[in-house]
XYZ file of C-alpha atoms in Angstrom:
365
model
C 1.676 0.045 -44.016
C 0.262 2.992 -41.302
C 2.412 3.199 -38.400
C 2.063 0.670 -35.562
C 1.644 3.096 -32.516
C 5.351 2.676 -30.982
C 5.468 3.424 -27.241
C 7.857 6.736 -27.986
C 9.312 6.060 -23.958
C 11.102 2.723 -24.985
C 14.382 2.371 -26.793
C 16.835 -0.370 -27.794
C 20.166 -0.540 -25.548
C 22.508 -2.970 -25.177
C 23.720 -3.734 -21.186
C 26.772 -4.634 -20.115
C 27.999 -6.293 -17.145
C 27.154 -9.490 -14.677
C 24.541 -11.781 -13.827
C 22.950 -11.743 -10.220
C 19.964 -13.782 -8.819
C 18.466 -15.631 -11.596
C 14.876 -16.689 -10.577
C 13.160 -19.928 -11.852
C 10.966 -19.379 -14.173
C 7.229 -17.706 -13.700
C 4.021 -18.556 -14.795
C 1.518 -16.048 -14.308
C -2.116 -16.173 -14.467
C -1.600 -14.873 -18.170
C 0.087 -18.143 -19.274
C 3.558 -15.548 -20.292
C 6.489 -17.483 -19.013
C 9.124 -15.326 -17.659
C 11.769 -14.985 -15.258
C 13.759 -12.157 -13.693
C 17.457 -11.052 -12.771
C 20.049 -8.352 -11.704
C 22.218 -7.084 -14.313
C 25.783 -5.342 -12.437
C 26.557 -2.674 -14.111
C 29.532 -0.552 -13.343
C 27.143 2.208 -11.129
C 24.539 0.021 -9.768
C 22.521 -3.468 -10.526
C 19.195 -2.848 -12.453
C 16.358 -5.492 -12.697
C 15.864 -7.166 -15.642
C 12.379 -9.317 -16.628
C 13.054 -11.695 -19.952
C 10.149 -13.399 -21.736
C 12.227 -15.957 -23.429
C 12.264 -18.874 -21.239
C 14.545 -20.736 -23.668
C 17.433 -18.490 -22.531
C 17.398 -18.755 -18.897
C 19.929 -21.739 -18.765
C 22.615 -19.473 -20.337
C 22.280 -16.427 -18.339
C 22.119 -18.728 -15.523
C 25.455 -20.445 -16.583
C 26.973 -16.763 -16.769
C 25.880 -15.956 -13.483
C 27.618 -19.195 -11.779
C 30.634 -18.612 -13.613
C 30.590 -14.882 -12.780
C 31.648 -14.130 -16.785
C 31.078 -10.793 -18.014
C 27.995 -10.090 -20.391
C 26.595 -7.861 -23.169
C 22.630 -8.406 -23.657
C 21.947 -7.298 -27.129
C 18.786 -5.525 -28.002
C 17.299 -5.100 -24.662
C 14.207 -2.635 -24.271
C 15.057 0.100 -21.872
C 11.411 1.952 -20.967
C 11.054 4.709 -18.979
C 8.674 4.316 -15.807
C 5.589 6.243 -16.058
C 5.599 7.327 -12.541
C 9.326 7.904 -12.065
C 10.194 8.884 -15.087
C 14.109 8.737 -13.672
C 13.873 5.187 -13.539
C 14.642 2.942 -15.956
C 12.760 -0.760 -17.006
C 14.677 -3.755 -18.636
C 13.151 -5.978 -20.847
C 14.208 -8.941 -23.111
C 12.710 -10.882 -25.662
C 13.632 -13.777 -28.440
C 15.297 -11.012 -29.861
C 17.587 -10.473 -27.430
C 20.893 -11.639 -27.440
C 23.251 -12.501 -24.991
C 26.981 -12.589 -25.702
C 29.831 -13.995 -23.162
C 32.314 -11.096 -23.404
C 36.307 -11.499 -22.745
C 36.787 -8.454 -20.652
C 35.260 -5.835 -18.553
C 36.319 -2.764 -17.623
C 35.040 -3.340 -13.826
C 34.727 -6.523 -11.959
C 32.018 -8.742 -10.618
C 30.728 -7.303 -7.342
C 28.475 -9.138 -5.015
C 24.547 -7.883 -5.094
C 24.060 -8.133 -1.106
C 20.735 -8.842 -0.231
C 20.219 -7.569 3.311
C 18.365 -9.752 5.808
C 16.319 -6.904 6.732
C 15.768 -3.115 6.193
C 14.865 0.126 7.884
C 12.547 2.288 6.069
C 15.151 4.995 5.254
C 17.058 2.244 3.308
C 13.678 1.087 1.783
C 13.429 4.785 0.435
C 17.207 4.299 -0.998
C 16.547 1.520 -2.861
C 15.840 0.709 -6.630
C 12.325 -0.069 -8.074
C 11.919 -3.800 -7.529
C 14.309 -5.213 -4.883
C 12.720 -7.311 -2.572
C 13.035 -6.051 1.295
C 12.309 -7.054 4.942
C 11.549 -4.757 7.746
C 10.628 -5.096 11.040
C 8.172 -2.684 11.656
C 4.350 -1.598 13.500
C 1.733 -0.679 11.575
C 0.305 2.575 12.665
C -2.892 2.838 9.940
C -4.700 0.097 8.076
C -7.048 0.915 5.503
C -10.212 -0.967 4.292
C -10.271 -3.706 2.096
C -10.719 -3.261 -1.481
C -11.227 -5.101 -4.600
C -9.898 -4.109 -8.068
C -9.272 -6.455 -11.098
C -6.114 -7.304 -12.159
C -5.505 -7.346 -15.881
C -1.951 -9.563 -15.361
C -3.874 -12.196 -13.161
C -6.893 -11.886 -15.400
C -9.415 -11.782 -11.773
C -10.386 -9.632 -9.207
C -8.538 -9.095 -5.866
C -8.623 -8.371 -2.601
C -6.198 -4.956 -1.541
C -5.203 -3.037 1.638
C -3.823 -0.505 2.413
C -1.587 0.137 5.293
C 1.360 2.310 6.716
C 4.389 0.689 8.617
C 6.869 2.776 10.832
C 10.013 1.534 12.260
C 12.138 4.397 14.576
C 13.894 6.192 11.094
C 10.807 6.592 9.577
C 7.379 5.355 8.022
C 5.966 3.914 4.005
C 2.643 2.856 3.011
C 2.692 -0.717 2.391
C 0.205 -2.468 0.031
C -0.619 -5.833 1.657
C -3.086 -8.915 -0.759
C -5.652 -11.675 -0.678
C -4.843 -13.942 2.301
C -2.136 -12.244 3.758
C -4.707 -8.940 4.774
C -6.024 -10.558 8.082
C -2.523 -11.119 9.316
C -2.143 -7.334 10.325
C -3.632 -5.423 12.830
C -3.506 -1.614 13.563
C -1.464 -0.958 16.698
C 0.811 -4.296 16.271
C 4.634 -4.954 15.234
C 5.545 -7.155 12.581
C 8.382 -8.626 10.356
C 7.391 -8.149 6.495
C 9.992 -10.686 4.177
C 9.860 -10.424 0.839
C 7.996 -7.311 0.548
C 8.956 -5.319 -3.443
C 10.093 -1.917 -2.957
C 7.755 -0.424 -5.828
C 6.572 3.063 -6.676
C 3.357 5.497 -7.522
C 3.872 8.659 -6.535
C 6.013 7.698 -3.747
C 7.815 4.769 -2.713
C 5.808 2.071 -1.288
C 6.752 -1.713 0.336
C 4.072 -4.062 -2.225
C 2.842 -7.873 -1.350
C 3.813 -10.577 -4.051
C 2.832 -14.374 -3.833
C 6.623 -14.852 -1.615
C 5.657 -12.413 1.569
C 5.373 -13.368 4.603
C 4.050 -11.257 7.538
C 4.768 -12.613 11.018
C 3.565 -10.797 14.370
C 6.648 -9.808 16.560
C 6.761 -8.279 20.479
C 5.869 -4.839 20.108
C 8.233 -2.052 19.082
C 8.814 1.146 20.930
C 8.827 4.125 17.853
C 9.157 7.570 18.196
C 6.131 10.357 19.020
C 7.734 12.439 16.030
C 7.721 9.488 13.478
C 4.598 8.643 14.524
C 2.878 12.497 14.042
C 5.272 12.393 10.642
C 3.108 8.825 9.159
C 0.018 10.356 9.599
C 0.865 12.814 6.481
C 0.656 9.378 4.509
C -2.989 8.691 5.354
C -5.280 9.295 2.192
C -7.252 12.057 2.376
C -11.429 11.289 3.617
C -13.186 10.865 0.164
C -16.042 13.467 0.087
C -18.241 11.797 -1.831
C -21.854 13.499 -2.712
C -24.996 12.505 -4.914
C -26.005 14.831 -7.761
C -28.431 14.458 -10.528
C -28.319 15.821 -13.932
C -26.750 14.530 -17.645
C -23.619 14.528 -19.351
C -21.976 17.661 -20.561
C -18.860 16.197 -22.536
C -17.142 13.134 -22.372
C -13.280 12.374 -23.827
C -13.127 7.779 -24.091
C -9.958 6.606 -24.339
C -9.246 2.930 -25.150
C -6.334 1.163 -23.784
C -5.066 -2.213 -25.000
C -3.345 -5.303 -22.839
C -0.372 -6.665 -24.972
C -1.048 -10.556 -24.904
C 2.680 -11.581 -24.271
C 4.003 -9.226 -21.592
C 0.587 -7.509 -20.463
C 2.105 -4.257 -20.504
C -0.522 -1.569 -22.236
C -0.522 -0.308 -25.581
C -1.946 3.142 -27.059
C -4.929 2.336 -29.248
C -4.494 3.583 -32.701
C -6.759 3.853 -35.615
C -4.576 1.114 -37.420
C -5.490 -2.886 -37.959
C -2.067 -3.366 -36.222
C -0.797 -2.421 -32.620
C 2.769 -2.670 -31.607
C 3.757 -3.194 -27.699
C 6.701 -0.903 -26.823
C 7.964 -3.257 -23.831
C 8.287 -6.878 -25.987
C 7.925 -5.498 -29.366
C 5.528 -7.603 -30.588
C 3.068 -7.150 -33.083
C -0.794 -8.073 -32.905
C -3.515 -8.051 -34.940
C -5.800 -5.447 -32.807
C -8.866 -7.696 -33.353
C -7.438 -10.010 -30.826
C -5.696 -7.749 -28.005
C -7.939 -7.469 -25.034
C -9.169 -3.598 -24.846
C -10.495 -1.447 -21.902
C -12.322 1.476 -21.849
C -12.346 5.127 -19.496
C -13.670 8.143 -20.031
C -13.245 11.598 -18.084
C -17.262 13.350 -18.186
C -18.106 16.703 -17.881
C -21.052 16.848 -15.447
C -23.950 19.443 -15.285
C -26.896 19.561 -12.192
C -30.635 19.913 -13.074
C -30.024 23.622 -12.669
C -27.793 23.355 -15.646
C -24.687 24.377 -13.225
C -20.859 22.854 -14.444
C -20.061 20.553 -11.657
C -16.169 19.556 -13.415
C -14.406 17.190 -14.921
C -14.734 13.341 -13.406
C -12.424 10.517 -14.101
C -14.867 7.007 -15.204
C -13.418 3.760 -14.933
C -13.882 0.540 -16.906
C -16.357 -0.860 -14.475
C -18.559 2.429 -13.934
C -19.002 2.629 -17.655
C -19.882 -0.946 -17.726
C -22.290 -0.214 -14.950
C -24.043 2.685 -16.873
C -24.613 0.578 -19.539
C -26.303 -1.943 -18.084
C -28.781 0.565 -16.233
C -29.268 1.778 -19.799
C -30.004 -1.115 -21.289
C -32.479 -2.219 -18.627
C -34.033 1.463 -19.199
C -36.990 0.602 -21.980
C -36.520 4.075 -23.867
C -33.031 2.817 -24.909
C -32.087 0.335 -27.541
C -28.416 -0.635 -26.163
C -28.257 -4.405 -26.278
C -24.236 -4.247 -25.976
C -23.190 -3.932 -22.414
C -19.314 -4.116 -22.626
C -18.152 -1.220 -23.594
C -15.018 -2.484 -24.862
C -17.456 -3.679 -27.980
C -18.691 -0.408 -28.530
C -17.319 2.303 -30.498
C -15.576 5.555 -29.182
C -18.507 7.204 -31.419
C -21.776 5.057 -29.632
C -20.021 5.461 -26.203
C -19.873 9.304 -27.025
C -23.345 9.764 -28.003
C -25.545 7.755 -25.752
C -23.861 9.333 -22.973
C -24.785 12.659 -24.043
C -28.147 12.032 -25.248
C -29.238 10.276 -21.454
C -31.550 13.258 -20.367
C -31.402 12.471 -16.605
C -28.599 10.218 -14.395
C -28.209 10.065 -11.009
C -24.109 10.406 -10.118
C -21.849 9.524 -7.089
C -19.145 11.824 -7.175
C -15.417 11.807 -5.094
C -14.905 15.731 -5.254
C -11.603 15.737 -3.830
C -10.556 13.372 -5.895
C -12.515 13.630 -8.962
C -13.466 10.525 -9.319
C -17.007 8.784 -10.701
C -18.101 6.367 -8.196
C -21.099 5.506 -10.241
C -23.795 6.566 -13.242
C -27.057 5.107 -13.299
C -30.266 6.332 -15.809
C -32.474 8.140 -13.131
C -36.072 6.447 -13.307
C-alpha cells in the first residue's frame, strides 16, 4: 500500500506524571467528543486534549486520588507557529496506567484569579487567564469561517494594556459589543494562545465586564501602538494570471486538525492517527497567483483563499465564453483549477500589497 502522508512533526511519547483539572466533556459543532486536562510533569504541567470520551472517568479518578500516571502512546506534535511548543493528544489508543511510584510528587496547578500581561506572556499555550485591563485599540469586525464549528463567525480584534504592559486580544460573536475603545475591563476566562506572538483568545466561557477606569502608563501606552496592524494598501489592477501553485488541504473528520493532501486513496491525520478514505474528508482549496497588468508588467506573488477562488469561479461561470458548471473548487482538480485560471484573458483584481494578499478575482466584462 503507498504511504499514507504522515504529519512528519508528530511522534509517539509516553507522559508521565499527575492529573490536574479534568474538564467535562465537549461537544463541538463537529459532533467529536472530547475533553481536556493538565498533565504535571516534573518541569511544568502541559495541556492535554483526549478524544476518547470512554476514558475520562479514569483519569478523573487519578486526578482525585492524586496517583501518579504514565499515558501510553500519546501524540506529541509540534506547534506550527511555535515550533518550541509542544501539543498532547490522546486517542482509543492511548493507554493510561496507575503507576506505584514517582520520582517527584504531586504539586498543585494554581490557577491565579487574575493576571498581568507580563505573566500572560510567561505562560504556556492554552491556560486560561483573567486580567484586568483597558483597551487602547479595537479593530473592525470581521467574519471568517470556522472549519471546527463548521459556520461563519463574527471576529475582533483588539489590544488590552494593564500598567506592565499590553497583548492583542481576539474577542467573538456576542461578546464584541461589550468593549469599547478608551474603557477598562475584567476579561475571565480568556486562552493564552499564539500566532506569531502571544495573544489573550475568546472561547464560549469568557466573560468581559466593564470596570472604573484604570490609570496606565504614557510609555505602555506609546509601546501598544507597535501592536496595531499595519493600514492595508489595497489597489485595483487589471490584467490575467501569470502562474498559479493550488494546494489542497484536508479537515481530519475526528479531531479537525488538517492533513497534507497526497496523491494516495488514503490520508492519515498526524494528531489522532486515524485513517480515512480521502473520498470522504472534507477538502479546501488556496492558491498563491502570479499577477501581470495589461502592460504585461509582473505585479508579484498573491496569496488566494478558499472563498476568493470560489468567488472567481462563479464570475466565470456566469461569463458565457466559459463552460465551468462546477463552482466549488474543492470538486475541481489541481489540473482544471490550473488551467482556467491561466487561460482567463482579462480579470479585474483587488490586491493587499503590503500584505500580499488577493482580496478578490472577477472575469472583467
Amino acid at each position: 500500500m503507498a504511504g499514507q502522508g504522515r504529519d512528519s512533526t508528530a511522534m509517539k511519547k509516553d507522559v508521565e506524571g499527575y492529573i490536574h483539572g479534568v474538564s467535562e466533556i465537549k461537544t463541538p459543532a463537529s459532533g467529536n467528543r472530547y475533553f481536556d486536562f493538565k498533565i504535571q510533569e516534573r518541569e511544568e504541567s502541559m495541556h492535554m486534549v483526549c478524544f476518547c470520551p470512554e476514558k475520562r472517568n479514569e483519569i478523573k479518578d487519578n486526578e482525585i486520588t492524586k496517583s501518579p500516571v504514565k499515558l501510553l502512546n500519546v501524540t506529541a506534535k509540534k506547534r506550527k507557529y511555535e515550533p518550541d511548543s509542544v501539543k498532547y493528544t490522546m486517542n482509543n489508543r492511548s493507554k493510561v496506567i496507575r503507576e506505584k511510584n514517582m520520582a517527584f510528587p504531586w504539586n498543585t496547578v494554581h490557577e491565579k484569579e487574575q493576571h498581568t500581561v507580563e505573566e500572560i506572556k510567561e505562560s504556556s499555550i492554552n491556560d486560561l487567564v483573567s486580567i484586568t485591563a483597558k483597551v487602547v485599540w479595537k479593530g473592525t469586525t470581521e467574519s471568517m469561517y470556522s472549519h471546527t464549528m463548521r459556520k461563519t463567525l463574527l471576529k475582533c480584534e483588539a489590544i488590552i494594556v494593564d500598567a506592565t504592559g499590553s497583548i492583542k486580544a481576539k474577542i467573538w460573536e456576542n461578546m464584541i459589543p461589550n468593549i469599547t475603545e478608551g474603557h477598562s475591563y475584567l476579561f475571565q476566562q480568556f486562552k493564552v494562545s499564539f500566532f506569531n506572538i502571544k495573544f489573550v483568545n475568546g472561547i464560549r466561557e469568557s466573560v468581559i465586564n466593564e470596570i472604573e477606569d484604570i490609570e496606565i502608563p504614557e510609555e505602555i501606552h506609546a509601546a501598544a501602538q507597535q501592536l496595531k496592524p499595519k493600514e492595508k494598501e489595497c489597489s485595483n489592477l487589471t490584467g490575467r494570471v501569470l502562474g498559479v501553485d493550488v494546494s489542497f488541504t484536508l479537515v481530519c473528520v475526528n479531531c479537525r486538525s488538517r492533513i497534507t493532501d497526497s496523491d494516495d486513496q488514503f490520508v492519515n491525520c498526524g494528531s489522532c492517527k486515524t485513517t480515512f478514505l480521502k473520498e470522504f474528508v472534507k477538502k479546501t482549496v488556496s492558491a498563491n497567483v502570479m499577477v501581470i497588468d495589461e502592460n504585461n508588467e509582473n505585479k508579484g506573488r498573491f496569496y488566494c483563499s478558499n472563498s476568493v477562488l470560489n468567488s472567481m469561479f462563479e464570475s466565470i461561470k456566469a461569463t458565457k465564453i466559459y463552460n465551468i458548471k462546477e463552482t466549488d473548487d474543492a470538486k475541481l482538480s489541481r489540473k482544471m483549477i490550473v488551467e482556467t485560471l491561466l487561460l482567463v484573458k482579462k480579470v479585474l483584481f483587488e490586491v493587499v500589497s503590503n500584505e500580499k494578499l488577493m482580496s478578490s478575482m472577477q472575469v472583467a466584462q
